[in-house]
């Protein structure tokens, strides 16, 4: 005759455990310390005649073990299932529109500039941000102790070899050297990138900023072509009635050199440097200056961005303040 212990065995094997609540109810019902069915059986041992106690005890122990195993297996299975389902979400919450991201104004301006330049025939090339002193200065006709180096004080990397120190590039102009070393003219390239300077931080300068370098090398390139490209770029970027001013200037790597200002907000704003590539630069990069000529341009993306959007403090471009970024 099946007794209470056999009945409980059957119950335990058949009890549905489909949720954490089921598992807890199962535990309380069979294994609970106070009123659990198996606990109750243990308490009855004392009422039995002594010769029946060992067998009864063994059977109740086996029952308890079966209940514990059943509970453990069910809990493990529930956990596996929950993990496979992934994080639980509340499907009753009202729908929300996800916040729309947007490109940073600097990225936007940079993309726009490169897009216009591509139409003008300039391919994009990117050089390294950690440059050798030679590419950043020497090959660009800054002799080792030339005072022009001081205008572009930068960060030197400690572990670099002392005969050719590594520096954080101060401009994208070393890209000119790398492109000319690796390719034969004619060349028409744009080098975008981040540059670094050891500068006092203020509303108009930061220790890092972005530039796009242009280089055009071919036979018989003239300054008139340089002006034409800059006008085309400025018109596309700032509108057909943009006013530009070319001022004579000095850079070691161009001769003659000029700086270009754009008229905006009642004043002239400098946006770029440019000029005809110096013969020494051609020689350093392995291009024959007797045969080829070329122009180069270096423009500041921050300046262009500030002009386009009427931003008056460069630092807001790096603070990642969503109240600012939200406006674009
Ligand atoms: N590399 C210069 C700077 O960062 C800018 C520049 C001036 C680039 C004249 C040029 C150039 O290519 O021809 O100050």
mmCIF file of C-alpha atoms and ligand atoms in Angstrom:
data_model
loop_
_atom_site.group_PDB
_atom_site.id
_atom_site.type_symbol
_atom_site.label_atom_id
_atom_site.label_comp_id
_atom_site.label_asym_id
_atom_site.label_seq_id
_atom_site.Cartn_x
_atom_site.Cartn_y
_atom_site.Cartn_z
ATOM 1 C CA UNK A 1 0.000 0.000 0.000
ATOM 2 C CA UNK A 2 1.449 3.404 -0.941
ATOM 3 C CA UNK A 3 1.735 5.566 2.171
ATOM 4 C CA UNK A 4 2.129 9.317 2.737
ATOM 5 C CA UNK A 5 5.812 9.200 1.762
ATOM 6 C CA UNK A 6 5.045 7.553 -1.598
ATOM 7 C CA UNK A 7 2.280 10.105 -2.224
ATOM 8 C CA UNK A 8 4.644 12.971 -1.529
ATOM 9 C CA UNK A 9 7.244 11.466 -3.896
ATOM 10 C CA UNK A 10 4.690 11.526 -6.688
ATOM 11 C CA UNK A 11 3.539 15.041 -5.826
ATOM 12 C CA UNK A 12 7.088 16.370 -5.775
ATOM 13 C CA UNK A 13 7.916 14.934 -9.174
ATOM 14 C CA UNK A 14 4.691 16.264 -10.703
ATOM 15 C CA UNK A 15 4.442 19.735 -9.103
ATOM 16 C CA UNK A 16 4.698 22.432 -11.812
ATOM 17 C CA UNK A 17 7.601 24.895 -11.251
ATOM 18 C CA UNK A 18 7.298 27.479 -14.010
ATOM 19 C CA UNK A 19 8.271 30.671 -12.242
ATOM 20 C CA UNK A 20 10.239 32.024 -9.310
ATOM 21 C CA UNK A 21 6.930 32.235 -7.410
ATOM 22 C CA UNK A 22 6.225 28.529 -8.108
ATOM 23 C CA UNK A 23 9.701 27.654 -6.860
ATOM 24 C CA UNK A 24 9.218 29.570 -3.617
ATOM 25 C CA UNK A 25 5.761 28.030 -3.077
ATOM 26 C CA UNK A 26 7.274 24.570 -3.660
ATOM 27 C CA UNK A 27 10.047 25.228 -1.154
ATOM 28 C CA UNK A 28 7.628 26.416 1.531
ATOM 29 C CA UNK A 29 5.186 23.605 0.902
ATOM 30 C CA UNK A 30 7.644 20.699 1.121
ATOM 31 C CA UNK A 31 10.844 22.018 2.705
ATOM 32 C CA UNK A 32 9.585 24.924 4.829
ATOM 33 C CA UNK A 33 11.050 24.913 8.346
ATOM 34 C CA UNK A 34 7.734 25.251 10.172
ATOM 35 C CA UNK A 35 4.893 23.728 8.173
ATOM 36 C CA UNK A 36 6.750 21.977 5.324
ATOM 37 C CA UNK A 37 5.316 18.509 4.568
ATOM 38 C CA UNK A 38 8.709 16.829 4.808
ATOM 39 C CA UNK A 39 9.627 18.698 7.982
ATOM 40 C CA UNK A 40 6.349 17.422 9.471
ATOM 41 C CA UNK A 41 7.310 13.818 8.627
ATOM 42 C CA UNK A 42 10.627 14.225 10.467
ATOM 43 C CA UNK A 43 8.699 15.449 13.500
ATOM 44 C CA UNK A 44 6.583 12.265 13.463
ATOM 45 C CA UNK A 45 9.620 9.981 13.902
ATOM 46 C CA UNK A 46 9.400 10.300 17.654
ATOM 47 C CA UNK A 47 5.844 8.845 17.685
ATOM 48 C CA UNK A 48 6.883 5.617 15.922
ATOM 49 C CA UNK A 49 7.880 2.380 17.595
ATOM 50 C CA UNK A 50 11.708 2.350 17.856
ATOM 51 C CA UNK A 51 12.185 -0.547 15.342
ATOM 52 C CA UNK A 52 10.396 1.390 12.568
ATOM 53 C CA UNK A 53 12.315 4.609 13.063
ATOM 54 C CA UNK A 54 15.512 3.868 11.010
ATOM 55 C CA UNK A 55 13.675 2.794 7.832
ATOM 56 C CA UNK A 56 11.207 5.642 8.124
ATOM 57 C CA UNK A 57 14.048 8.105 8.664
ATOM 58 C CA UNK A 58 15.932 6.835 5.608
ATOM 59 C CA UNK A 59 12.825 7.097 3.437
ATOM 60 C CA UNK A 60 12.063 10.654 4.595
ATOM 61 C CA UNK A 61 15.698 11.640 3.982
ATOM 62 C CA UNK A 62 15.476 10.255 0.448
ATOM 63 C CA UNK A 63 12.252 12.202 -0.031
ATOM 64 C CA UNK A 64 13.894 15.399 1.196
ATOM 65 C CA UNK A 65 16.810 14.879 -1.173
ATOM 66 C CA UNK A 66 14.437 14.341 -4.098
ATOM 67 C CA UNK A 67 12.581 17.565 -3.256
ATOM 68 C CA UNK A 68 15.834 19.544 -3.023
ATOM 69 C CA UNK A 69 17.115 18.156 -6.321
ATOM 70 C CA UNK A 70 13.837 18.919 -8.059
ATOM 71 C CA UNK A 71 13.918 22.515 -6.726
ATOM 72 C CA UNK A 72 17.565 23.052 -7.713
ATOM 73 C CA UNK A 73 17.068 21.721 -11.225
ATOM 74 C CA UNK A 74 13.960 23.848 -11.746
ATOM 75 C CA UNK A 75 15.661 27.014 -10.443
ATOM 76 C CA UNK A 76 18.666 26.456 -12.719
ATOM 77 C CA UNK A 77 16.367 25.922 -15.687
ATOM 78 C CA UNK A 78 14.402 29.100 -14.909
ATOM 79 C CA UNK A 79 17.641 31.096 -14.715
ATOM 80 C CA UNK A 80 18.857 29.758 -18.052
ATOM 81 C CA UNK A 81 15.558 30.627 -19.675
ATOM 82 C CA UNK A 82 15.605 34.150 -18.220
ATOM 83 C CA UNK A 83 19.130 34.713 -19.520
ATOM 84 C CA UNK A 84 18.191 33.520 -22.979
ATOM 85 C CA UNK A 85 15.267 35.956 -23.019
ATOM 86 C CA UNK A 86 17.626 38.903 -22.300
ATOM 87 C CA UNK A 87 16.804 41.855 -20.076
ATOM 88 C CA UNK A 88 13.185 42.092 -19.174
ATOM 89 C CA UNK A 89 11.397 45.154 -20.463
ATOM 90 C CA UNK A 90 8.182 46.702 -19.389
ATOM 91 C CA UNK A 91 5.930 46.480 -22.432
ATOM 92 C CA UNK A 92 3.229 48.521 -20.750
ATOM 93 C CA UNK A 93 5.336 51.727 -20.621
ATOM 94 C CA UNK A 94 4.137 54.457 -22.990
ATOM 95 C CA UNK A 95 6.262 54.866 -26.143
ATOM 96 C CA UNK A 96 9.067 57.414 -26.172
ATOM 97 C CA UNK A 97 10.845 58.974 -29.149
ATOM 98 C CA UNK A 98 14.567 58.223 -28.881
ATOM 99 C CA UNK A 99 16.742 61.350 -28.762
ATOM 100 C CA UNK A 100 18.211 62.062 -32.200
ATOM 101 C CA UNK A 101 21.978 62.469 -32.308
ATOM 102 C CA UNK A 102 23.749 64.771 -34.742
ATOM 103 C CA UNK A 103 27.240 65.348 -36.074
ATOM 104 C CA UNK A 104 29.456 67.639 -34.037
ATOM 105 C CA UNK A 105 29.659 71.066 -35.726
ATOM 106 C CA UNK A 106 33.397 70.532 -36.332
ATOM 107 C CA UNK A 107 32.763 67.203 -38.043
ATOM 108 C CA UNK A 108 30.000 68.770 -40.059
ATOM 109 C CA UNK A 109 32.219 71.607 -41.277
ATOM 110 C CA UNK A 110 35.067 69.206 -42.018
ATOM 111 C CA UNK A 111 32.803 66.923 -44.079
ATOM 112 C CA UNK A 112 31.478 69.916 -45.972
ATOM 113 C CA UNK A 113 34.992 71.189 -46.761
ATOM 114 C CA UNK A 114 36.167 67.766 -47.948
ATOM 115 C CA UNK A 115 33.044 67.344 -50.049
ATOM 116 C CA UNK A 116 33.652 70.661 -51.823
ATOM 117 C CA UNK A 117 37.340 69.831 -52.260
ATOM 118 C CA UNK A 118 36.518 66.463 -53.793
ATOM 119 C CA UNK A 119 34.462 68.256 -56.415
ATOM 120 C CA UNK A 120 37.512 70.460 -57.068
ATOM 121 C CA UNK A 121 39.617 67.327 -57.625
ATOM 122 C CA UNK A 122 41.339 66.920 -54.229
ATOM 123 C CA UNK A 123 41.724 63.415 -52.884
ATOM 124 C CA UNK A 124 41.859 62.880 -49.123
ATOM 125 C CA UNK A 125 44.968 61.566 -47.363
ATOM 126 C CA UNK A 126 45.500 61.226 -43.603
ATOM 127 C CA UNK A 127 48.903 61.390 -41.926
ATOM 128 C CA UNK A 128 49.894 60.374 -38.382
ATOM 129 C CA UNK A 129 49.214 62.639 -35.381
ATOM 130 C CA UNK A 130 52.539 61.613 -33.850
ATOM 131 C CA UNK A 131 55.096 62.933 -36.311
ATOM 132 C CA UNK A 132 58.845 62.960 -36.496
ATOM 133 C CA UNK A 133 60.509 66.288 -35.886
ATOM 134 C CA UNK A 134 61.914 65.944 -39.409
ATOM 135 C CA UNK A 135 58.493 65.713 -41.131
ATOM 136 C CA UNK A 136 56.896 68.362 -38.917
ATOM 137 C CA UNK A 137 59.714 70.931 -39.116
ATOM 138 C CA UNK A 138 62.986 70.133 -40.878
ATOM 139 C CA UNK A 139 61.580 68.906 -44.197
ATOM 140 C CA UNK A 140 59.263 71.920 -44.211
ATOM 141 C CA UNK A 141 62.311 74.188 -44.270
ATOM 142 C CA UNK A 142 62.375 75.053 -40.583
ATOM 143 C CA UNK A 143 66.146 74.786 -39.915
ATOM 144 C CA UNK A 144 66.923 73.216 -36.498
ATOM 145 C CA UNK A 145 67.331 76.475 -34.554
ATOM 146 C CA UNK A 146 64.999 78.643 -36.602
ATOM 147 C CA UNK A 147 62.843 80.997 -34.494
ATOM 148 C CA UNK A 148 59.763 79.995 -36.539
ATOM 149 C CA UNK A 149 59.795 76.741 -34.539
ATOM 150 C CA UNK A 150 58.903 78.731 -31.440
ATOM 151 C CA UNK A 151 55.653 79.851 -33.053
ATOM 152 C CA UNK A 152 54.608 76.212 -33.018
ATOM 153 C CA UNK A 153 55.790 74.968 -29.634
ATOM 154 C CA UNK A 154 54.465 71.467 -29.142
ATOM 155 C CA UNK A 155 54.624 68.302 -27.077
ATOM 156 C CA UNK A 156 57.666 66.077 -27.482
ATOM 157 C CA UNK A 157 57.396 62.356 -26.802
ATOM 158 C CA UNK A 158 59.785 61.249 -24.088
ATOM 159 C CA UNK A 159 60.816 57.840 -25.400
ATOM 160 C CA UNK A 160 61.521 58.906 -28.981
ATOM 161 C CA UNK A 161 65.094 58.713 -30.349
ATOM 162 C CA UNK A 162 66.904 61.996 -29.688
ATOM 163 C CA UNK A 163 68.293 62.231 -33.236
ATOM 164 C CA UNK A 164 64.760 62.422 -34.663
ATOM 165 C CA UNK A 165 62.367 63.260 -31.816
ATOM 166 C CA UNK A 166 58.694 62.398 -32.118
ATOM 167 C CA UNK A 167 56.312 65.296 -31.665
ATOM 168 C CA UNK A 168 52.569 65.774 -31.694
ATOM 169 C CA UNK A 169 52.217 67.412 -35.088
ATOM 170 C CA UNK A 170 51.691 71.166 -34.883
ATOM 171 C CA UNK A 171 50.054 71.374 -38.308
ATOM 172 C CA UNK A 172 48.893 69.133 -41.151
ATOM 173 C CA UNK A 173 51.725 70.379 -43.388
ATOM 174 C CA UNK A 174 53.899 67.248 -42.753
ATOM 175 C CA UNK A 175 51.183 65.468 -44.759
ATOM 176 C CA UNK A 176 52.572 67.320 -47.806
ATOM 177 C CA UNK A 177 55.959 65.658 -47.294
ATOM 178 C CA UNK A 178 54.507 62.174 -46.831
ATOM 179 C CA UNK A 179 52.339 62.444 -49.937
ATOM 180 C CA UNK A 180 55.183 63.743 -52.105
ATOM 181 C CA UNK A 181 57.567 61.052 -50.840
ATOM 182 C CA UNK A 182 55.119 58.313 -51.765
ATOM 183 C CA UNK A 183 53.710 59.614 -55.072
ATOM 184 C CA UNK A 184 54.786 61.178 -58.335
ATOM 185 C CA UNK A 185 53.232 64.510 -59.390
ATOM 186 C CA UNK A 186 50.737 65.606 -60.528
ATOM 187 C CA UNK A 187 49.246 65.587 -57.025
ATOM 188 C CA UNK A 188 46.095 67.180 -55.721
ATOM 189 C CA UNK A 189 45.421 66.168 -52.132
ATOM 190 C CA UNK A 190 43.626 67.315 -48.980
ATOM 191 C CA UNK A 191 45.002 66.281 -45.571
ATOM 192 C CA UNK A 192 42.487 66.696 -42.748
ATOM 193 C CA UNK A 193 43.438 66.083 -39.149
ATOM 194 C CA UNK A 194 43.961 67.052 -35.557
ATOM 195 C CA UNK A 195 46.976 69.132 -34.575
ATOM 196 C CA UNK A 196 48.481 70.147 -31.230
ATOM 197 C CA UNK A 197 50.176 73.215 -29.794
ATOM 198 C CA UNK A 198 51.509 74.141 -26.421
ATOM 199 C CA UNK A 199 49.393 77.291 -26.132
ATOM 200 C CA UNK A 200 47.721 79.274 -23.405
ATOM 201 C CA UNK A 201 44.040 78.307 -23.609
ATOM 202 C CA UNK A 202 41.641 81.170 -24.288
ATOM 203 C CA UNK A 203 38.425 81.931 -26.162
ATOM 204 C CA UNK A 204 40.378 81.814 -29.418
ATOM 205 C CA UNK A 205 43.052 79.134 -28.908
ATOM 206 C CA UNK A 206 43.101 75.615 -27.582
ATOM 207 C CA UNK A 207 45.900 73.062 -27.146
ATOM 208 C CA UNK A 208 44.431 70.961 -29.935
ATOM 209 C CA UNK A 209 42.537 71.939 -33.039
ATOM 210 C CA UNK A 210 41.896 70.760 -36.589
ATOM 211 C CA UNK A 211 43.240 71.704 -39.976
ATOM 212 C CA UNK A 212 42.863 70.747 -43.588
ATOM 213 C CA UNK A 213 45.983 70.994 -45.719
ATOM 214 C CA UNK A 214 45.815 71.339 -49.493
ATOM 215 C CA UNK A 215 48.651 70.513 -51.823
ATOM 216 C CA UNK A 216 48.663 70.822 -55.575
ATOM 217 C CA UNK A 217 51.851 69.915 -57.453
ATOM 218 C CA UNK A 218 52.231 69.872 -61.228
ATOM 219 C CA UNK A 219 54.191 71.572 -63.982
ATOM 220 C CA UNK A 220 53.463 75.288 -64.223
ATOM 221 C CA UNK A 221 51.182 75.740 -61.183
ATOM 222 C CA UNK A 222 50.528 79.422 -60.481
ATOM 223 C CA UNK A 223 49.359 81.619 -57.615
ATOM 224 C CA UNK A 224 46.328 82.552 -59.753
ATOM 225 C CA UNK A 225 45.195 78.901 -59.556
ATOM 226 C CA UNK A 226 45.616 79.012 -55.782
ATOM 227 C CA UNK A 227 43.384 82.090 -55.537
ATOM 228 C CA UNK A 228 40.808 80.511 -57.794
ATOM 229 C CA UNK A 229 40.547 77.381 -55.643
ATOM 230 C CA UNK A 230 40.271 79.410 -52.448
ATOM 231 C CA UNK A 231 37.504 81.584 -53.894
ATOM 232 C CA UNK A 232 35.599 78.513 -55.083
ATOM 233 C CA UNK A 233 35.909 76.906 -51.652
ATOM 234 C CA UNK A 234 34.920 80.067 -49.759
ATOM 235 C CA UNK A 235 31.883 80.681 -51.988
ATOM 236 C CA UNK A 236 30.660 77.128 -51.555
ATOM 237 C CA UNK A 237 31.150 77.300 -47.803
ATOM 238 C CA UNK A 238 30.089 80.853 -46.878
ATOM 239 C CA UNK A 239 27.906 81.898 -49.817
ATOM 240 C CA UNK A 240 28.385 83.591 -53.201
ATOM 241 C CA UNK A 241 28.903 87.084 -51.734
ATOM 242 C CA UNK A 242 31.766 86.110 -49.426
ATOM 243 C CA UNK A 243 34.601 88.668 -49.171
ATOM 244 C CA UNK A 244 38.202 87.436 -48.972
ATOM 245 C CA UNK A 245 41.398 89.367 -48.291
ATOM 246 C CA UNK A 246 44.891 88.111 -49.183
ATOM 247 C CA UNK A 247 47.668 89.496 -46.958
ATOM 248 C CA UNK A 248 51.381 88.911 -47.575
ATOM 249 C CA UNK A 249 52.848 86.721 -44.842
ATOM 250 C CA UNK A 250 55.739 84.463 -43.987
ATOM 251 C CA UNK A 251 55.960 80.679 -43.704
ATOM 252 C CA UNK A 252 59.252 78.788 -44.057
ATOM 253 C CA UNK A 253 57.687 76.238 -46.423
ATOM 254 C CA UNK A 254 56.137 78.648 -48.958
ATOM 255 C CA UNK A 255 57.497 81.500 -51.064
ATOM 256 C CA UNK A 256 55.651 83.773 -51.578
ATOM 257 C CA UNK A 257 53.284 83.260 -48.654
ATOM 258 C CA UNK A 258 49.929 84.780 -47.817
ATOM 259 C CA UNK A 259 47.259 84.691 -45.166
ATOM 260 C CA UNK A 260 43.607 84.873 -46.089
ATOM 261 C CA UNK A 261 40.920 86.606 -44.069
ATOM 262 C CA UNK A 262 37.195 86.388 -44.512
ATOM 263 C CA UNK A 263 34.855 89.292 -43.735
ATOM 264 C CA UNK A 264 32.283 88.427 -41.125
ATOM 265 C CA UNK A 265 30.533 90.153 -38.232
ATOM 266 C CA UNK A 266 32.103 93.534 -38.975
ATOM 267 C CA UNK A 267 35.723 92.363 -38.974
ATOM 268 C CA UNK A 268 38.296 90.396 -40.933
ATOM 269 C CA UNK A 269 38.884 86.897 -39.557
ATOM 270 C CA UNK A 270 42.003 84.973 -40.501
ATOM 271 C CA UNK A 271 41.123 81.483 -41.743
ATOM 272 C CA UNK A 272 44.160 80.113 -43.507
ATOM 273 C CA UNK A 273 47.764 80.359 -44.605
ATOM 274 C CA UNK A 274 48.923 79.555 -48.104
ATOM 275 C CA UNK A 275 51.622 80.060 -50.677
ATOM 276 C CA UNK A 276 53.760 78.531 -53.386
ATOM 277 C CA UNK A 277 55.692 75.473 -52.212
ATOM 278 C CA UNK A 278 59.314 76.382 -51.350
ATOM 279 C CA UNK A 279 61.979 74.628 -53.497
ATOM 280 C CA UNK A 280 63.644 73.311 -50.303
ATOM 281 C CA UNK A 281 60.414 71.485 -49.415
ATOM 282 C CA UNK A 282 60.334 69.866 -52.849
ATOM 283 C CA UNK A 283 63.975 68.802 -52.434
ATOM 284 C CA UNK A 284 63.390 67.313 -48.981
ATOM 285 C CA UNK A 285 60.463 65.272 -50.321
ATOM 286 C CA UNK A 286 62.282 64.120 -53.464
ATOM 287 C CA UNK A 287 60.428 66.267 -56.036
ATOM 288 C CA UNK A 288 62.403 68.156 -58.707
ATOM 289 C CA UNK A 289 61.858 71.923 -58.126
ATOM 290 C CA UNK A 290 63.197 72.726 -61.611
ATOM 291 C CA UNK A 291 60.387 70.783 -63.193
ATOM 292 C CA UNK A 292 57.486 71.148 -60.773
ATOM 293 C CA UNK A 293 55.779 73.943 -58.911
ATOM 294 C CA UNK A 294 52.847 73.846 -56.554
ATOM 295 C CA UNK A 295 50.730 75.615 -54.006
ATOM 296 C CA UNK A 296 49.879 74.653 -50.440
ATOM 297 C CA UNK A 297 47.166 75.775 -48.050
ATOM 298 C CA UNK A 298 46.556 75.165 -44.358
ATOM 299 C CA UNK A 299 43.168 76.107 -42.991
ATOM 300 C CA UNK A 300 41.754 76.014 -39.481
ATOM 301 C CA UNK A 301 38.525 74.070 -39.129
ATOM 302 C CA UNK A 302 37.628 75.629 -35.773
ATOM 303 C CA UNK A 303 37.805 79.135 -37.249
ATOM 304 C CA UNK A 304 35.638 78.114 -40.209
ATOM 305 C CA UNK A 305 33.128 76.449 -37.897
ATOM 306 C CA UNK A 306 32.955 79.491 -35.610
ATOM 307 C CA UNK A 307 32.360 81.737 -38.611
ATOM 308 C CA UNK A 308 29.712 79.493 -40.118
ATOM 309 C CA UNK A 309 27.708 79.196 -36.917
ATOM 310 C CA UNK A 310 28.522 82.479 -35.169
ATOM 311 C CA UNK A 311 30.330 80.791 -32.241
ATOM 312 C CA UNK A 312 32.480 83.234 -30.265
ATOM 313 C CA UNK A 313 34.409 80.930 -27.901
ATOM 314 C CA UNK A 314 36.468 78.016 -29.247
ATOM 315 C CA UNK A 315 36.254 76.112 -25.937
ATOM 316 C CA UNK A 316 32.562 75.257 -26.335
ATOM 317 C CA UNK A 317 33.598 72.998 -29.215
ATOM 318 C CA UNK A 318 35.358 70.638 -26.785
ATOM 319 C CA UNK A 319 33.153 70.718 -23.703
ATOM 320 C CA UNK A 320 30.544 68.247 -24.977
ATOM 321 C CA UNK A 321 27.799 70.259 -23.327
ATOM 322 C CA UNK A 322 24.577 68.831 -24.739
ATOM 323 C CA UNK A 323 22.826 72.210 -24.419
ATOM 324 C CA UNK A 324 25.332 73.521 -26.983
ATOM 325 C CA UNK A 325 25.440 70.439 -29.205
ATOM 326 C CA UNK A 326 21.641 70.197 -29.265
ATOM 327 C CA UNK A 327 21.505 73.342 -31.359
ATOM 328 C CA UNK A 328 22.998 71.697 -34.447
HETATM 329 N N1 LIG B 1 51.008 75.076 -41.395
HETATM 330 C C1 LIG B 1 50.667 76.473 -41.169
HETATM 331 C C2 LIG B 1 50.215 76.639 -39.725
HETATM 332 O O1 LIG B 1 49.696 75.741 -39.156
HETATM 333 C C3 LIG B 1 49.565 76.894 -42.077
HETATM 334 C C4 LIG B 1 49.984 76.934 -43.498
HETATM 335 C C5 LIG B 1 50.486 78.109 -44.045
HETATM 336 C C6 LIG B 1 49.897 75.811 -44.305
HETATM 337 C C7 LIG B 1 50.867 78.164 -45.360
HETATM 338 C C8 LIG B 1 50.280 75.858 -45.647
HETATM 339 C C9 LIG B 1 50.754 77.050 -46.139
HETATM 340 O O2 LIG B 1 50.225 74.818 -46.455
HETATM 341 O O3 LIG B 1 51.128 77.112 -47.469
HETATM 342 O O4 LIG B 1 50.389 77.698 -39.184
#
